[in-house]
Short mmCIF file of C-alpha atoms in Angstrom, two decimals:
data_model
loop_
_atom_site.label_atom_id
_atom_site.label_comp_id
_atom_site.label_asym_id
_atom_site.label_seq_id
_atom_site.Cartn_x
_atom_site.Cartn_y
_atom_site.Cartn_z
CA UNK A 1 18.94 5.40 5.79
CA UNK A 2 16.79 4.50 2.92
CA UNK A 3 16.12 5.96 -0.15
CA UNK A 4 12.55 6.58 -2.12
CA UNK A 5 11.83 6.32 -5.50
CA UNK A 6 8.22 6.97 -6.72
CA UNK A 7 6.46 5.77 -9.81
CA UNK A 8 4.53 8.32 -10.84
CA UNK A 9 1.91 6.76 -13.12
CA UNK A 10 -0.95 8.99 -12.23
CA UNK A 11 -1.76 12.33 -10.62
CA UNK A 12 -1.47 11.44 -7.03
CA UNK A 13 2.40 11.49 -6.84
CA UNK A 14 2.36 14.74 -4.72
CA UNK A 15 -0.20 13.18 -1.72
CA UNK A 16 3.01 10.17 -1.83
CA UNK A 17 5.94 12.73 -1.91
CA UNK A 18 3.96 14.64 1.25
CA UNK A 19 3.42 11.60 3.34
CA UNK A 20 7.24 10.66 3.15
CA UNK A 21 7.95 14.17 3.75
CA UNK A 22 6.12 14.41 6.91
CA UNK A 23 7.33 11.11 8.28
CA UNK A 24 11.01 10.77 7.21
CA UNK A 25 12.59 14.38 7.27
CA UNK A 26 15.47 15.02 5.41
CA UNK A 27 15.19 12.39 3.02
CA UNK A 28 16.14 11.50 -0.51
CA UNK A 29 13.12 10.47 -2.96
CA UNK A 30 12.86 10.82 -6.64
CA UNK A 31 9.98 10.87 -8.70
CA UNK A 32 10.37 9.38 -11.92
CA UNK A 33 8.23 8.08 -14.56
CA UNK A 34 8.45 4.39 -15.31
CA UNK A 35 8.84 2.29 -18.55
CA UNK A 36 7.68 -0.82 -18.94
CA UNK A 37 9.42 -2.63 -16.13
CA UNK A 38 9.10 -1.00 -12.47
CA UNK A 39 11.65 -3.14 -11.37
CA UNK A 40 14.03 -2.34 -14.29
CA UNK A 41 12.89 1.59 -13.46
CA UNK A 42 13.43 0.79 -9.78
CA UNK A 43 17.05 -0.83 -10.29
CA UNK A 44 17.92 2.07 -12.99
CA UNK A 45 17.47 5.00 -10.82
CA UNK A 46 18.22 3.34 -7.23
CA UNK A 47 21.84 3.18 -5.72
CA UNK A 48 21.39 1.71 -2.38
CA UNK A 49 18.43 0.47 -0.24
CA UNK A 50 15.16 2.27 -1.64
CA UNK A 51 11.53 1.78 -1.15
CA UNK A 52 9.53 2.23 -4.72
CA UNK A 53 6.28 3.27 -4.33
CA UNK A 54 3.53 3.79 -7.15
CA UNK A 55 1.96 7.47 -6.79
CA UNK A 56 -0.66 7.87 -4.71
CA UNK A 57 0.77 5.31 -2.13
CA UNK A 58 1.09 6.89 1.38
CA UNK A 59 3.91 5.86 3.55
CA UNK A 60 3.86 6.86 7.15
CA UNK A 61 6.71 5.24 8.28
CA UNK A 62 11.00 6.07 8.21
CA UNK A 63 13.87 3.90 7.46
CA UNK A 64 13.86 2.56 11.23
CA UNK A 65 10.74 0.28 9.64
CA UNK A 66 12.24 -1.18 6.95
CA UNK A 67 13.28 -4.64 8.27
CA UNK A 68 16.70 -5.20 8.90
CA UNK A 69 16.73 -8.47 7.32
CA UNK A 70 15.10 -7.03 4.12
CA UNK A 71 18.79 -5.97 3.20
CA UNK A 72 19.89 -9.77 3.03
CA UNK A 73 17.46 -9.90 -0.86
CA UNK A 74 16.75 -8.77 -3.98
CA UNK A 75 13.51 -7.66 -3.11
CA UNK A 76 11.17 -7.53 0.14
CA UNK A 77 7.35 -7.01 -1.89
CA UNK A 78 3.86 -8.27 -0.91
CA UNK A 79 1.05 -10.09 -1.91
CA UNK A 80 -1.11 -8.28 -4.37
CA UNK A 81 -4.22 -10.49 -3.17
CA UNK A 82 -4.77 -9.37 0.69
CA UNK A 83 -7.01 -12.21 1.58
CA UNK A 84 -4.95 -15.30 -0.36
CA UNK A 85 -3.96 -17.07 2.89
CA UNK A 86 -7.04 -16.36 5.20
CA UNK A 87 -8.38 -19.56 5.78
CA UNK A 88 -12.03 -18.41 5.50
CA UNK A 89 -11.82 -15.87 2.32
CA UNK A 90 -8.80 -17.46 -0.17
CA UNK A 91 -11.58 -19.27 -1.91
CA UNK A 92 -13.64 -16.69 -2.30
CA UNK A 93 -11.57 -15.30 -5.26
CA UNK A 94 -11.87 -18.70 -7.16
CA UNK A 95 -16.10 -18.08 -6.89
CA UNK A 96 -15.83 -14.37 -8.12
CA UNK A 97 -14.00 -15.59 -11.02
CA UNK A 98 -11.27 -13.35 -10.29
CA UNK A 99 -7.59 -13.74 -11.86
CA UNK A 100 -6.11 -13.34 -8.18
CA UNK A 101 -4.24 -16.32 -6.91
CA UNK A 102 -1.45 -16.32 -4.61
CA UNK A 103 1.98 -16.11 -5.59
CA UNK A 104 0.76 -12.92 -7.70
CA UNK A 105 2.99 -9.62 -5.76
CA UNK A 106 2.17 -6.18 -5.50
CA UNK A 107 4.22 -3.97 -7.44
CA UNK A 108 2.73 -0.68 -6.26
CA UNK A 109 4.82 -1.15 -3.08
CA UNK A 110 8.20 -2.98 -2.92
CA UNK A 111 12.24 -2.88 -1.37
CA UNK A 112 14.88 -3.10 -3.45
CA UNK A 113 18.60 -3.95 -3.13
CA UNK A 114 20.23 -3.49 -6.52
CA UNK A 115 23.55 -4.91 -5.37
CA UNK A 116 21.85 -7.88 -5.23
CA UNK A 117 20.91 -7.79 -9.01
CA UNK A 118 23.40 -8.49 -11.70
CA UNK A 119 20.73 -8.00 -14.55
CA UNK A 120 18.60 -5.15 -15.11
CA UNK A 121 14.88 -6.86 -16.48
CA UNK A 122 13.03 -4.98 -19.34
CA UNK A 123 9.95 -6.49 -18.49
CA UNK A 124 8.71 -7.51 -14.70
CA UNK A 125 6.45 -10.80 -16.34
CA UNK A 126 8.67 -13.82 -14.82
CA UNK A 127 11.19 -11.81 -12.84
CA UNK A 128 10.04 -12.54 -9.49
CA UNK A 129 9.89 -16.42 -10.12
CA UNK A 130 13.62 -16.65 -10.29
CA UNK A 131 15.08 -14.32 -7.93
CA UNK A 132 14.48 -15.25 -3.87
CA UNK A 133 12.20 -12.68 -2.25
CA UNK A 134 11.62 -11.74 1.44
CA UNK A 135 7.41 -11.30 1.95
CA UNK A 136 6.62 -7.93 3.10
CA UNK A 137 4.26 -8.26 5.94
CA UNK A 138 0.49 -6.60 5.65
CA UNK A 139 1.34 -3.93 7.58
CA UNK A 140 3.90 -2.21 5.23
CA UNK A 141 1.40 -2.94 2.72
CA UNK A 142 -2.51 -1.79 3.93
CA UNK A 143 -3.61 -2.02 0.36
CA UNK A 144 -7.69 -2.17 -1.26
CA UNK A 145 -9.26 -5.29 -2.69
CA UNK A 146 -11.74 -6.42 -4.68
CA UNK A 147 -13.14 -8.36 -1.29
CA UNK A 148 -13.86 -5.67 0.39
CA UNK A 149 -16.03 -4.68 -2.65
CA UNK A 150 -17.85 -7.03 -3.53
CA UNK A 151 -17.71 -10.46 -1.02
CA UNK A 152 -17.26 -9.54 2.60
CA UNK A 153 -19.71 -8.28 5.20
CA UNK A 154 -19.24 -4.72 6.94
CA UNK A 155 -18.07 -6.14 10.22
CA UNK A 156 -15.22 -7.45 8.47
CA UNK A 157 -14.84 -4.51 6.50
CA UNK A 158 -14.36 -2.41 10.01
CA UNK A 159 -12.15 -5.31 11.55
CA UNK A 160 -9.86 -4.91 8.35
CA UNK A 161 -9.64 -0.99 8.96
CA UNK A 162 -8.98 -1.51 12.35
CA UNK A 163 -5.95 -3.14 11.79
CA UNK A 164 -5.34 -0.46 9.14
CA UNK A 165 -4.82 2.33 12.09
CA UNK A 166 -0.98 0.70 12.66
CA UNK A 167 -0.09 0.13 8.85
CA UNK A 168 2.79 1.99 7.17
CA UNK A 169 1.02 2.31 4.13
CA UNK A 170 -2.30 3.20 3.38
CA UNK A 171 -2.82 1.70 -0.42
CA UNK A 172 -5.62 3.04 -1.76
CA UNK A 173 -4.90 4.15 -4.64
CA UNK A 174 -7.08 1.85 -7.27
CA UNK A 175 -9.97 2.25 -5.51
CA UNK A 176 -9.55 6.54 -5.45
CA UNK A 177 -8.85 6.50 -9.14
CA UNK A 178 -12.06 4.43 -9.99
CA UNK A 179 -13.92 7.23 -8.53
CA UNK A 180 -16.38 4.57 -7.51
CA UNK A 181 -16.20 3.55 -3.51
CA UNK A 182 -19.25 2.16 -1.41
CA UNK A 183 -19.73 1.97 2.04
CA UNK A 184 -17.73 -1.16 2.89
CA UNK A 185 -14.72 0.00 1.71
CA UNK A 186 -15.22 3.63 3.46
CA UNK A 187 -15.10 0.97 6.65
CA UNK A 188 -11.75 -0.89 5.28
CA UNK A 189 -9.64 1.95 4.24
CA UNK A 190 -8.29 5.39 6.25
CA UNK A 191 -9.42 7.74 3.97
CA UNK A 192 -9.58 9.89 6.87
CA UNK A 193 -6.04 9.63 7.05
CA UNK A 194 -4.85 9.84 3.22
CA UNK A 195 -6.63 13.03 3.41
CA UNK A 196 -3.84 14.28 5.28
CA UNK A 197 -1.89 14.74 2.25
CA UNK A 198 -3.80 16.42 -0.06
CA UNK A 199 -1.59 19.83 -0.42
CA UNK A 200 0.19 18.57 -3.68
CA UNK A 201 -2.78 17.43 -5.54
CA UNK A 202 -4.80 18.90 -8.11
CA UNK A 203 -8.44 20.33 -7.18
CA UNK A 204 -10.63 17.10 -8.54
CA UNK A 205 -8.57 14.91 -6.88
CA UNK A 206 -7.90 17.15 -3.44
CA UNK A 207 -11.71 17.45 -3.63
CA UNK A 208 -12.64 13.76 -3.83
CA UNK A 209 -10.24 12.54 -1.57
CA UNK A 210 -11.11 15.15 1.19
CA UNK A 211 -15.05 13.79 0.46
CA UNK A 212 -13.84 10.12 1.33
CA UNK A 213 -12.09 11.44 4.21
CA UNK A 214 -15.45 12.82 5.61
CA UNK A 215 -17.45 10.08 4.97
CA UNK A 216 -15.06 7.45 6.34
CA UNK A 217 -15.03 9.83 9.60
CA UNK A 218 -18.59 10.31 10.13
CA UNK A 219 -19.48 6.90 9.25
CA UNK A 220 -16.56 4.72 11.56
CA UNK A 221 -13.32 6.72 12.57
CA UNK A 222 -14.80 6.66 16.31
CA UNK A 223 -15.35 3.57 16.07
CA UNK A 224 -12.96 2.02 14.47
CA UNK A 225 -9.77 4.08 16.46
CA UNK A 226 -11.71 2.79 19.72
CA UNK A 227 -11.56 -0.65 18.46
CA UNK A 228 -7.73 0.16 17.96
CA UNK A 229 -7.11 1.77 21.12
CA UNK A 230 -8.96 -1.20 22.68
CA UNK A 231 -6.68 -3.78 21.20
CA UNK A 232 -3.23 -1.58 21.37
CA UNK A 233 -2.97 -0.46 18.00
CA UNK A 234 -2.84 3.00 18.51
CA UNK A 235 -2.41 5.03 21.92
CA UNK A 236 -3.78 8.38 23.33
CA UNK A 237 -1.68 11.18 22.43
CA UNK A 238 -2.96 13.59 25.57
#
């Protein structure tokens, strides 16, 4: 079994607390509000094995998808930068000017082990350079870019949502707290899905999440499940 711990740092903690809810019944999360380390808040309120997750992450997964080997480190966390090893797209960061690079890790998702630590940090600047880290693969980790904004075409957009349909975590949640989404990134990102877990949230957000939901279905859920279905990502249910 694993544990969650969620950072609330905005108002979409509830949508995060429903999605683990639904998927992993019977579990133990906390919500807590962090100080100026996550990790230091992570290692301060976690006893065994826990997945942190910033508010407004969904997680659709149990503790049967946490890799086993993730117990053997400190930490098992991402890359914050989803395109920083695609041969094609890495340099496109460098020509938006953006502070991106890889080697930067996403703190809005992570594991910890804290009987791995013997020091609890009080800031998270430098921390990850000296510990050993296990990467946690994109699909524990379906997160929003700037990319998908602002550089990459629509068919890419769709080919990135597509691969979204089998993710554990649908990562959204910069791009739903701007309040600002186009088209491309109604392609990229399951809206449709976060939608799902709207119950605990408060009317302005329930009501703009459940618009992004709509248009993301009208616009490419057909679409982009068929793709899925096509390539065994997801499977009929009848």
């Amino acid at each position: 079994m694993i544990d969650y711990l969620v950072l609330e740092t905005n108002s979409l903690a509830g949508a995060t607390v429903d999605s683990i809810q639904m998927h992993d019944i019977g579990s133990s999360i906390k919500v807590v509000q962090p100080g100026d380390s996550f990790i230091g808040t992570a290692l301060r309120n976690a006893t065994s094995q826990t997945l942190v997750l910033k508010s407004g992450v969904i997680w659709q997964g149990c503790s049967d998808d946490i890799p086993a080997v993730a117990k053997n480190y400190p930490i098992c966390i991402s890359e914050y930068g989803v395109f920083t090893d695609h041969p094609k797209l890495e340099h496109t960061y460098e020509l938006l000017k953006s502070p991106i690079a890889r080697g930067n890790k996403d703190l809005s998702i992570f594991v910890i082990n804290p009987e791995h630590w013997k020091v609890i940090p009080e800031t998270d600047e430098g921390v990850l350079s000296k510990i050993k880290s296990l990467t946690m693969p994109r699909y524990m980790n379906h997160k929003d870019d700037e990319l998908i904004k602002e550089a990459i075409p629509p068919h890419d957009a769709l080919y990135y949502g597509v691969l979204g349909t089998a993710a554990l975590t649908l990562n959204y949640v910069s791009t739903i707290l701007s309040r600002n989404v186009n088209a491309n990134e109604t392609f990229a990102y399951l809206f449709d899905e976060v939608a799902k877990y709207t119950n605990g949230l408060d009317t302005a957000d329930k009501a703009f999440i459940t618009e992004l939901g709509e248009k993301t279905r009208s616009r490419v859920a057909s679409l982009r499940d068929g793709l899925a279905k096509i390539n065994g990502l997801i499977h009929d249910t009848d």
